[in-house]
Every structure is written in C-alpha cells, then in structure tokens.
Amino acid sequence: MQDTDLSAAPARSSSLAAWLRLERTAGIGPRTAAALLDAFGSPDAVFAADYSALAAHVHPAQAHALLQPPSDATRKLLDATLDWLALPGHHVVALGEPGYPELLARIPDPPLLLYIRGLPHVLEGPCLAVVGSRNASAQGRANALAFAEALSGAGLCIVSGLALGIDAAAHEGALRRCGGTVAVVGTGPDLAYPARNRDLCERIALEGCIVSEYPVGTPPLPGNFPKRNRIISGLAAGVLVVEAAVRSGSLITARQAAEQGRDVFAIPGSIHAALAKGCHMLIREGAKLVDTARDVLEALALSPLVAQQAARLPPPDMSLTDTKIDNSAARHSSMPADAALLDAIGHDPVEPDILLARLGCSPGELAARLLVLELSGRLERLPGGLIQRIWKG
C-alpha cells in the first residue's frame, strides 16, 4: 500500500488526516485537543496557526509539536483507516460532527474520533451502562443477563465493555430485546478481544455497534482498558454495577460516572461474597441500591440526561421489570424438586458441613444431591469449597 499524499487527498481524506494528526501529536491529550478546537474551530485551523497563536493556548513544547509535519506513521494510519472505512457498516465520527453522541461530547475529555462498526443510530437513544467483574459468579452473570434483558425490553440501549463475565452477560441479555447494545472496546475497531467473545462481537456489530477511540490495528494494550471506561459511562445516563470486588475497574467506571453527573446503581449481594463488597462500598458512597429493573427505570425517568429522550422510551414491560432477584413467586414456580436442599443452602455461601447438620443426611447423599443441582444450573461451587445457590429470577 502506498502512502497517501495528505496535501492532495480529497476533502474527506484531508479532514480525516488532520484529525488523525491532532490525535497523534505528542503531548496532546483529549482535554488539550478539546481546548484547541474551542479556540481554533477545527484541526485544519489548528495546524494553520503559527507558534505565537498556539503558544497562547498550550505549553511551548506542545506548540512546537503541533508545528511538526505529519509523520510517516500518521500517513500509513490514514491509508489503513480509509481502507477500513470502505467496508460496509464502518464509520468514523469526529467530535462536534453530526452523529457524535451528545452525552459523550459533554464529558471533560471526550475522544476526538469515534470508530463505529455496526449501527450508529443505537447511540441516539437513552443508554444505560452495565458493568462488573470479569471473574463473575454464575449468580452475577445471571443477574446481569436478566437486568439487561428487562431494561433493553424497556427501550434502553445497554452499554458495556465486551469483557468476559458481567459485560458479556449484559450484551447477551440486551440482544434478546429491542433496545440494542453497544460494546466499547479497548482495541482498534477491527479487532475482537477477548478472542472468546469473537462470536458475540460479530452479533453486536450486526444488531448494535462496536465503539472505539483507538485507531485500526491498535492491539489490546493494558492501559487502554481503564481509559476507555470513561466512554462507557460517558455514553450512558447511568451505570449499573452488578458485581465488583473492592479493587475493581468497575468501581473506576462508577466513580467516573458520578463525576460526569450520571446516576450510579448497584446490586447488593451476600455480606460473605467478595464480589459483592465493591457494590456495597458504592452504596455506602451514595449509589442507588436496586434489586429490580423497575428501580433503575424509575430513577432514570427523573434524570435530566434522559428528559429530552423520554418520548423514545416506551413503557416498560412490567412482566420483566417487576421481577426481583430473590422473588419468592419466581422461587416457587421454578424451584427444582429438591426444595429442602435449596432452602438449606439459603441466600449466602455455605459450607458443606453446615448443610450436613441442617439436613441430617450422609455425606454421600449430600454430594449426590448437590451434583444434581449443579448440573441443572441451580448452584455453583465457590473457592474454599463453599456452595452458593443461583437465582434465575
């Protein structure tokens, strides 16, 4: 592939080249770039300015960097981006252009360019971010799927990060309903990461969209993922944390959401569960405790961020949104035959020895009964030999 001559490129290519050049200028981050755009109006105007004009808005080293000609790497990136854009369903939207998500544009450090694969219109409606642990429990994944399905059925677009665990379950739940889903990735838009979610990624690109601030070919660098979390929260009117440890990237997303003026919701869990402690911390810090999808919808109905989009939000499907995690009616309608064992397990992780004492059965009998429930997806085994029931409500 030959390098593109930036000075002779068509108007569209020339504009994209200026955006790429600004994005890749050393020492110029999203906040500084936004300030330059406010001052000069466009990337082309930034690069047409002289040193004194630039130095009035940035540090001298940054001004000198902006005066350097575009690098060979930037020229090659333009070629690669234009090739990617030539494929169906591929889009690049610049900050300030039509189609750039309104809420995202309001955050302090919006990305200059959004690479979108799929259906850009899903970004136009009210969105809710659903995040949580990569190493989620089976119960956490079930909760994420159920909440996302109900909220998508109520017309919300579900935003998450395509990671294993809670993210993947949230995308899966959203795809079951009409609201759509958006995966904000930490790689270039041409890559699928992690590889285990490749099929899910392709489904999202067909029925929702993949969004990235990183140019084509960008590998999964560790520093990219915490940075992209501000986009997950920035696209949404609120963030729902399903499961999170005390030290978790999901808590970073939640706190960024609060700083951006978004609602933060958290699902509580057992006081003995490590993956519930992050949610409990958020609740102590002011996050809204929710145990039904309806709780989320009622809070968002009062949010000024979705007030202008309220007409697009259809009435919720109450058969979905009224279902609680531990709903007793659901418990009796779907409980397996071994009700006594399920009741003995209860709501919290429990040791097998305690189950033996509660049930008065032999170890062999308990092991057989636990295996039946495990194979039917009604319980999971946690580290340390603990047993936990999985609610399907």
CSV table of C-alpha atoms in Angstrom, one decimal:
chain,number,residue,atom,x,y,z
A,1,MET,CA,0.0,0.0,0.0
A,2,GLN,CA,1.4,3.4,-1.0
A,3,ASP,CA,1.4,6.3,1.5
A,4,THR,CA,-1.4,8.8,0.9
A,5,ASP,CA,-0.3,12.3,-0.2
A,6,LEU,CA,-2.1,14.3,2.6
A,7,SER,CA,-1.9,17.6,0.6
A,8,ALA,CA,-3.5,16.2,-2.4
A,9,ALA,CA,-6.1,14.0,-0.8
A,10,PRO,CA,-9.9,14.5,-1.3
A,11,ALA,CA,-11.7,16.8,1.1
A,12,ARG,CA,-12.9,13.9,3.3
A,13,SER,CA,-9.5,12.3,3.5
A,14,SER,CA,-7.8,15.6,4.1
A,15,SER,CA,-10.2,16.3,7.1
A,16,LEU,CA,-9.6,12.9,8.5
A,17,ALA,CA,-5.9,13.3,8.1
A,18,ALA,CA,-6.0,16.5,10.2
A,19,TRP,CA,-8.0,14.7,12.9
A,20,LEU,CA,-5.6,11.8,13.0
A,21,ARG,CA,-2.6,14.2,13.1
A,22,LEU,CA,-4.1,16.1,16.0
A,23,GLU,CA,-4.9,12.9,17.9
A,24,ARG,CA,-1.4,11.6,17.4
A,25,THR,CA,0.6,14.7,18.2
A,26,ALA,CA,2.9,14.1,21.1
A,27,GLY,CA,1.8,15.7,24.4
A,28,ILE,CA,-1.7,16.5,23.1
A,29,GLY,CA,-4.4,14.6,25.1
A,30,PRO,CA,-8.2,14.8,24.8
A,31,ARG,CA,-8.6,17.8,27.1
A,32,THR,CA,-5.9,19.8,25.4
A,33,ALA,CA,-7.2,18.9,21.9
A,34,ALA,CA,-10.7,20.0,23.0
A,35,ALA,CA,-9.3,23.3,24.2
A,36,LEU,CA,-7.6,23.8,20.9
A,37,LEU,CA,-10.7,23.0,18.9
A,38,ASP,CA,-12.6,25.5,21.1
A,39,ALA,CA,-10.0,28.2,20.3
A,40,PHE,CA,-9.4,27.5,16.6
A,41,GLY,CA,-12.6,25.7,15.4
A,42,SER,CA,-11.1,22.7,13.5
A,43,PRO,CA,-7.9,20.6,13.3
A,44,ASP,CA,-7.1,22.3,10.0
A,45,ALA,CA,-7.2,25.7,11.6
A,46,VAL,CA,-5.0,24.4,14.5
A,47,PHE,CA,-2.3,23.3,12.1
A,48,ALA,CA,-2.6,26.5,10.1
A,49,ALA,CA,-1.8,28.6,13.2
A,50,ASP,CA,1.7,29.9,13.9
A,51,TYR,CA,3.7,29.4,17.0
A,52,SER,CA,2.6,32.5,18.8
A,53,ALA,CA,-1.1,31.7,18.3
A,54,LEU,CA,-0.6,28.1,19.5
A,55,ALA,CA,1.5,29.2,22.5
A,56,ALA,CA,-1.4,31.3,23.7
A,57,HIS,CA,-3.3,28.1,24.4
A,58,VAL,CA,-0.8,25.4,25.1
A,59,HIS,CA,2.7,24.9,26.6
A,60,PRO,CA,5.7,25.8,24.3
A,61,ALA,CA,6.7,22.1,23.9
A,62,GLN,CA,3.1,21.3,22.8
A,63,ALA,CA,3.1,24.3,20.3
A,64,HIS,CA,6.4,23.1,18.8
A,65,ALA,CA,5.0,19.5,18.5
A,66,LEU,CA,1.9,20.9,16.6
A,67,LEU,CA,4.2,22.6,14.1
A,68,GLN,CA,5.9,19.4,13.1
A,69,PRO,CA,4.8,17.9,9.8
A,70,PRO,CA,2.7,14.7,9.8
A,71,SER,CA,4.8,11.5,10.4
A,72,ASP,CA,5.1,8.6,8.1
A,73,ALA,CA,3.2,6.6,10.7
A,74,THR,CA,0.3,9.0,10.5
A,75,ARG,CA,0.2,8.8,6.7
A,76,LYS,CA,0.1,5.0,6.9
A,77,LEU,CA,-2.6,5.1,9.5
A,78,LEU,CA,-4.7,7.3,7.2
A,79,ASP,CA,-4.4,4.7,4.4
A,80,ALA,CA,-5.4,1.9,6.8
A,81,THR,CA,-8.3,3.9,8.1
A,82,LEU,CA,-9.6,4.7,4.7
A,83,ASP,CA,-9.4,1.1,3.7
A,84,TRP,CA,-11.4,0.2,6.9
A,85,LEU,CA,-14.0,2.8,6.1
A,86,ALA,CA,-14.6,1.4,2.7
A,87,LEU,CA,-16.1,-1.7,4.2
A,88,PRO,CA,-19.9,-1.8,4.9
A,89,GLY,CA,-21.1,-0.6,8.3
A,90,HIS,CA,-17.8,1.1,9.2
A,91,HIS,CA,-17.9,4.8,10.3
A,92,VAL,CA,-15.6,7.4,11.8
A,93,VAL,CA,-17.3,10.4,13.6
A,94,ALA,CA,-15.3,13.4,14.8
A,95,LEU,CA,-16.1,15.5,17.9
A,96,GLY,CA,-18.6,18.1,17.0
A,97,GLU,CA,-19.8,16.4,13.9
A,98,PRO,CA,-23.4,15.1,13.4
A,99,GLY,CA,-23.8,11.7,14.8
A,100,TYR,CA,-21.3,12.2,17.7
A,101,PRO,CA,-23.2,11.1,20.9
A,102,GLU,CA,-24.4,14.2,22.7
A,103,LEU,CA,-23.8,13.0,26.2
A,104,LEU,CA,-20.3,11.8,25.4
A,105,ALA,CA,-19.4,15.2,23.9
A,106,ARG,CA,-20.2,16.8,27.3
A,107,ILE,CA,-17.6,14.9,29.4
A,108,PRO,CA,-14.3,16.8,30.2
A,109,ASP,CA,-12.2,14.6,27.9
A,110,PRO,CA,-14.2,13.3,25.0
A,111,PRO,CA,-12.4,11.3,22.4
A,112,LEU,CA,-11.6,13.2,19.2
A,113,LEU,CA,-12.6,10.4,17.0
A,114,LEU,CA,-15.1,7.5,17.4
A,115,TYR,CA,-14.6,4.4,15.3
A,116,ILE,CA,-18.0,2.7,14.9
A,117,ARG,CA,-18.7,-0.7,13.5
A,118,GLY,CA,-22.4,-1.6,13.1
A,119,LEU,CA,-25.5,0.6,13.5
A,120,PRO,CA,-24.7,4.1,14.7
A,121,HIS,CA,-28.3,5.0,15.4
A,122,VAL,CA,-28.4,2.9,18.5
A,123,LEU,CA,-26.3,5.6,20.1
A,124,GLU,CA,-29.1,8.1,19.7
A,125,GLY,CA,-31.5,6.7,22.3
A,126,PRO,CA,-31.2,6.6,26.1
A,127,CYS,CA,-28.4,4.3,27.2
A,128,LEU,CA,-27.5,2.5,30.4
A,129,ALA,CA,-24.1,1.1,31.1
A,130,VAL,CA,-24.0,-2.3,32.8
A,131,VAL,CA,-20.6,-3.3,34.2
A,132,GLY,CA,-19.0,-5.7,36.6
A,133,SER,CA,-16.4,-8.3,37.3
A,134,ARG,CA,-14.6,-10.3,34.6
A,135,ASN,CA,-14.4,-13.3,37.0
A,136,ALA,CA,-18.1,-13.1,37.8
A,137,SER,CA,-20.0,-15.7,39.7
A,138,ALA,CA,-22.7,-17.6,38.0
A,139,GLN,CA,-25.3,-15.7,40.0
A,140,GLY,CA,-23.7,-12.4,38.9
A,141,ARG,CA,-23.9,-13.4,35.2
A,142,ALA,CA,-27.5,-14.5,35.7
A,143,ASN,CA,-28.3,-11.1,37.3
A,144,ALA,CA,-26.6,-9.1,34.5
A,145,LEU,CA,-28.4,-11.0,31.8
A,146,ALA,CA,-31.8,-10.7,33.5
A,147,PHE,CA,-31.4,-6.9,34.2
A,148,ALA,CA,-30.0,-6.2,30.7
A,149,GLU,CA,-32.8,-8.1,29.0
A,150,ALA,CA,-35.5,-6.3,31.0
A,151,LEU,CA,-34.0,-2.9,30.5
A,152,SER,CA,-33.4,-3.5,26.8
A,153,GLY,CA,-37.0,-4.6,26.6
A,154,ALA,CA,-38.0,-1.2,28.1
A,155,GLY,CA,-36.2,0.6,25.3
A,156,LEU,CA,-32.8,1.3,26.9
A,157,CYS,CA,-29.6,0.6,24.9
A,158,ILE,CA,-27.2,-1.4,27.1
A,159,VAL,CA,-23.6,-0.2,27.0
A,160,SER,CA,-20.7,-2.4,28.3
A,161,GLY,CA,-17.2,-3.3,27.5
A,162,LEU,CA,-17.3,-6.8,25.8
A,163,ALA,CA,-15.1,-8.3,28.6
A,164,LEU,CA,-15.7,-11.8,30.0
A,165,GLY,CA,-18.1,-12.2,32.9
A,166,ILE,CA,-20.7,-9.4,33.6
A,167,ASP,CA,-20.0,-7.5,30.4
A,168,ALA,CA,-20.7,-10.4,28.1
A,169,ALA,CA,-23.8,-11.4,30.0
A,170,ALA,CA,-25.2,-7.9,29.8
A,171,HIS,CA,-24.6,-7.8,26.0
A,172,GLU,CA,-26.3,-11.2,25.7
A,173,GLY,CA,-29.3,-10.1,27.7
A,174,ALA,CA,-29.7,-6.9,25.6
A,175,LEU,CA,-29.6,-8.8,22.4
A,176,ARG,CA,-32.7,-10.7,23.4
A,177,ARG,CA,-34.8,-7.5,23.3
A,178,CYS,CA,-35.3,-4.4,21.2
A,179,GLY,CA,-33.1,-1.7,23.0
A,180,GLY,CA,-29.8,-2.7,21.3
A,181,THR,CA,-26.4,-2.8,22.8
A,182,VAL,CA,-23.0,-1.0,22.4
A,183,ALA,CA,-19.6,-2.6,23.1
A,184,VAL,CA,-16.9,0.0,23.9
A,185,VAL,CA,-13.6,-1.8,23.3
A,186,GLY,CA,-10.0,-1.1,24.3
A,187,THR,CA,-8.6,-2.1,20.9
A,188,GLY,CA,-8.9,-0.9,17.4
A,189,PRO,CA,-12.4,-1.4,15.9
A,190,ASP,CA,-11.0,-4.0,13.5
A,191,LEU,CA,-10.1,-6.4,16.3
A,192,ALA,CA,-12.2,-8.7,18.5
A,193,TYR,CA,-10.9,-9.0,22.1
A,194,PRO,CA,-11.0,-11.2,24.1
A,195,ALA,CA,-11.0,-14.0,21.4
A,196,ARG,CA,-13.6,-16.0,23.4
A,197,ASN,CA,-16.1,-13.2,22.7
A,198,ARG,CA,-15.5,-13.1,18.9
A,199,ASP,CA,-18.9,-14.5,18.0
A,200,LEU,CA,-20.6,-12.1,20.5
A,201,CYS,CA,-18.7,-9.2,19.0
A,202,GLU,CA,-19.9,-10.1,15.5
A,203,ARG,CA,-23.5,-10.3,16.7
A,204,ILE,CA,-23.2,-6.9,18.4
A,205,ALA,CA,-21.9,-5.4,15.1
A,206,LEU,CA,-24.9,-6.7,13.3
A,207,GLU,CA,-27.6,-5.7,15.9
A,208,GLY,CA,-25.9,-2.9,17.8
A,209,CYS,CA,-22.5,-1.4,17.4
A,210,ILE,CA,-18.8,-1.6,18.4
A,211,VAL,CA,-17.3,1.7,19.5
A,212,SER,CA,-13.6,2.5,20.0
A,213,GLU,CA,-11.5,5.6,20.3
A,214,TYR,CA,-8.4,3.7,19.2
A,215,PRO,CA,-7.4,3.6,15.5
A,216,VAL,CA,-7.4,0.5,13.4
A,217,GLY,CA,-4.8,-2.0,14.3
A,218,THR,CA,-4.4,-1.0,17.9
A,219,PRO,CA,-3.7,-4.1,20.0
A,220,PRO,CA,-5.1,-4.8,23.4
A,221,LEU,CA,-2.7,-2.8,25.5
A,222,PRO,CA,-3.4,-2.9,29.3
A,223,GLY,CA,-3.5,0.9,29.7
A,224,ASN,CA,-6.3,1.2,27.1
A,225,PHE,CA,-9.0,-0.5,29.1
A,226,PRO,CA,-9.1,1.8,32.1
A,227,LYS,CA,-9.1,4.8,29.8
A,228,ARG,CA,-12.0,3.5,27.7
A,229,ASN,CA,-14.2,3.2,30.8
A,230,ARG,CA,-14.9,7.0,30.7
A,231,ILE,CA,-16.6,6.3,27.3
A,232,ILE,CA,-18.7,3.5,28.7
A,233,SER,CA,-20.1,5.9,31.4
A,234,GLY,CA,-20.0,8.9,29.1
A,235,LEU,CA,-22.4,7.4,26.6
A,236,ALA,CA,-24.9,6.5,29.3
A,237,ALA,CA,-27.4,8.3,31.5
A,238,GLY,CA,-26.5,5.9,34.3
A,239,VAL,CA,-24.2,3.0,35.3
A,240,LEU,CA,-25.4,-0.3,36.9
A,241,VAL,CA,-22.7,-2.2,38.7
A,242,VAL,CA,-23.8,-5.9,39.1
A,243,GLU,CA,-20.8,-7.4,40.8
A,244,ALA,CA,-17.4,-6.0,41.8
A,245,ALA,CA,-14.6,-6.6,44.2
A,246,VAL,CA,-13.3,-3.7,46.3
A,247,ARG,CA,-10.4,-3.2,43.9
A,248,SER,CA,-12.1,-3.3,40.5
A,249,GLY,CA,-12.2,-1.5,37.2
A,250,SER,CA,-15.9,-1.4,37.5
A,251,LEU,CA,-15.6,0.9,40.6
A,252,ILE,CA,-13.4,3.2,38.5
A,253,THR,CA,-16.2,3.4,35.9
A,254,ALA,CA,-18.8,4.0,38.6
A,255,ARG,CA,-16.8,6.9,40.1
A,256,GLN,CA,-16.2,8.4,36.7
A,257,ALA,CA,-19.9,8.2,36.1
A,258,ALA,CA,-20.6,10.1,39.3
A,259,GLU,CA,-18.1,12.7,38.3
A,260,GLN,CA,-19.8,13.0,34.9
A,261,GLY,CA,-23.1,13.6,36.6
A,262,ARG,CA,-24.6,10.2,35.9
A,263,ASP,CA,-26.7,8.0,38.1
A,264,VAL,CA,-24.9,5.1,39.7
A,265,PHE,CA,-26.8,1.9,40.6
A,266,ALA,CA,-25.5,-1.2,42.4
A,267,ILE,CA,-27.0,-4.6,43.1
A,268,PRO,CA,-26.4,-5.8,46.7
A,269,GLY,CA,-25.2,-9.3,47.5
A,270,SER,CA,-24.2,-11.5,50.3
A,271,ILE,CA,-22.1,-10.0,53.1
A,272,HIS,CA,-19.8,-13.0,52.7
A,273,ALA,CA,-19.3,-12.6,48.9
A,274,ALA,CA,-16.1,-10.9,47.9
A,275,LEU,CA,-17.7,-9.8,44.6
A,276,ALA,CA,-20.5,-8.0,46.5
A,277,LYS,CA,-18.2,-5.8,48.6
A,278,GLY,CA,-17.5,-3.4,45.8
A,279,CYS,CA,-21.2,-2.9,45.3
A,280,HIS,CA,-21.7,-2.4,49.0
A,281,MET,CA,-19.0,0.2,49.0
A,282,LEU,CA,-20.7,2.1,46.2
A,283,ILE,CA,-24.0,2.0,48.0
A,284,ARG,CA,-22.3,3.5,51.2
A,285,GLU,CA,-20.9,6.2,48.9
A,286,GLY,CA,-24.3,7.1,47.6
A,287,ALA,CA,-25.1,4.7,44.7
A,288,LYS,CA,-28.7,3.7,44.5
A,289,LEU,CA,-29.4,0.2,45.7
A,290,VAL,CA,-31.5,-1.7,43.2
A,291,ASP,CA,-33.0,-5.2,43.1
A,292,THR,CA,-35.3,-4.8,40.2
A,293,ALA,CA,-35.0,-3.4,36.7
A,294,ARG,CA,-38.0,-1.2,37.5
A,295,ASP,CA,-35.9,0.5,40.2
A,296,VAL,CA,-33.5,1.6,37.5
A,297,LEU,CA,-36.2,2.8,35.1
A,298,GLU,CA,-37.9,4.8,37.8
A,299,ALA,CA,-34.7,6.6,38.7
A,300,LEU,CA,-33.8,7.3,35.1
A,301,ALA,CA,-37.2,8.7,34.5
A,302,LEU,CA,-36.2,11.6,36.8
A,303,SER,CA,-32.8,12.1,35.2
A,304,PRO,CA,-32.4,15.3,33.2
A,305,LEU,CA,-30.0,13.5,31.0
A,306,VAL,CA,-32.8,11.4,29.5
A,307,ALA,CA,-35.6,14.0,29.8
A,308,GLN,CA,-35.2,15.1,26.2
A,309,GLN,CA,-35.3,11.5,25.1
A,310,ALA,CA,-38.3,10.4,27.2
A,311,ALA,CA,-40.5,10.2,24.2
A,312,ARG,CA,-38.3,7.5,22.7
A,313,LEU,CA,-38.5,5.3,25.9
A,314,PRO,CA,-41.6,3.0,25.6
A,315,PRO,CA,-43.5,1.9,28.7
A,316,PRO,CA,-41.6,-0.9,30.4
A,317,ASP,CA,-42.6,-4.5,30.1
A,318,MET,CA,-43.8,-5.0,33.7
A,319,SER,CA,-43.6,-8.7,33.4
A,320,LEU,CA,-39.9,-8.3,33.1
A,321,THR,CA,-39.1,-5.2,35.2
A,322,ASP,CA,-41.1,-6.3,38.3
A,323,THR,CA,-39.1,-9.5,38.8
A,324,LYS,CA,-36.8,-9.2,41.8
A,325,ILE,CA,-33.5,-11.2,42.1
A,326,ASP,CA,-34.9,-13.1,45.1
A,327,ASN,CA,-38.6,-13.0,44.2
A,328,SER,CA,-40.5,-15.6,46.2
A,329,ALA,CA,-43.1,-16.2,43.5
A,330,ALA,CA,-40.3,-17.0,41.0
A,331,ARG,CA,-38.7,-19.2,43.5
A,332,HIS,CA,-41.7,-21.4,44.0
A,333,SER,CA,-42.6,-21.6,40.3
A,334,SER,CA,-39.1,-22.6,39.1
A,335,MET,CA,-37.6,-24.5,42.2
A,336,PRO,CA,-36.2,-27.9,41.4
A,337,ALA,CA,-37.6,-31.0,43.2
A,338,ASP,CA,-35.0,-30.9,46.0
A,339,ALA,CA,-36.7,-27.9,47.7
A,340,ALA,CA,-35.3,-28.9,51.1
A,341,LEU,CA,-31.7,-28.7,49.9
A,342,LEU,CA,-32.3,-25.3,48.2
A,343,ASP,CA,-33.9,-23.9,51.4
A,344,ALA,CA,-31.0,-25.3,53.4
A,345,ILE,CA,-28.5,-23.5,51.2
A,346,GLY,CA,-30.4,-20.2,51.6
A,347,HIS,CA,-29.1,-16.9,50.2
A,348,ASP,CA,-25.4,-16.9,51.3
A,349,PRO,CA,-22.4,-19.1,50.5
A,350,VAL,CA,-22.4,-22.1,52.9
A,351,GLU,CA,-20.0,-24.9,53.9
A,352,PRO,CA,-21.0,-28.5,53.1
A,353,ASP,CA,-20.6,-29.4,56.8
A,354,ILE,CA,-23.3,-26.9,57.7
A,355,LEU,CA,-25.6,-28.4,55.1
A,356,LEU,CA,-25.0,-31.8,56.6
A,357,ALA,CA,-26.0,-30.5,60.0
A,358,ARG,CA,-29.1,-28.8,58.6
A,359,LEU,CA,-30.3,-31.7,56.6
A,360,GLY,CA,-29.2,-34.6,58.8
A,361,CYS,CA,-28.1,-36.7,55.7
A,362,SER,CA,-24.9,-38.6,54.9
A,363,PRO,CA,-22.0,-37.0,53.0
A,364,GLY,CA,-22.6,-39.4,50.1
A,365,GLU,CA,-26.2,-38.5,49.9
A,366,LEU,CA,-25.5,-34.7,50.1
A,367,ALA,CA,-22.8,-35.0,47.4
A,368,ALA,CA,-25.3,-36.7,45.0
A,369,ARG,CA,-28.0,-34.1,45.6
A,370,LEU,CA,-25.6,-31.2,45.2
A,371,LEU,CA,-24.4,-32.7,41.9
A,372,VAL,CA,-27.9,-32.9,40.5
A,373,LEU,CA,-28.5,-29.2,41.4
A,374,GLU,CA,-25.1,-28.2,40.0
A,375,LEU,CA,-25.7,-29.9,36.7
A,376,SER,CA,-29.1,-28.2,36.4
A,377,GLY,CA,-27.5,-24.8,36.9
A,378,ARG,CA,-29.1,-24.1,40.3
A,379,LEU,CA,-25.9,-23.8,42.4
A,380,GLU,CA,-22.2,-23.1,42.0
A,381,ARG,CA,-19.1,-24.1,43.9
A,382,LEU,CA,-17.0,-21.2,45.2
A,383,PRO,CA,-13.4,-21.2,46.2
A,384,GLY,CA,-12.8,-22.8,49.6
A,385,GLY,CA,-15.4,-25.5,49.0
A,386,LEU,CA,-18.4,-23.1,49.6
A,387,ILE,CA,-21.8,-23.8,48.0
A,388,GLN,CA,-24.0,-20.9,46.6
A,389,ARG,CA,-27.4,-21.1,45.2
A,390,ILE,CA,-28.1,-19.4,41.8
A,391,TRP,CA,-31.3,-17.5,41.5
A,392,LYS,CA,-32.9,-17.4,38.0
A,393,GLY,CA,-35.4,-14.6,38.6
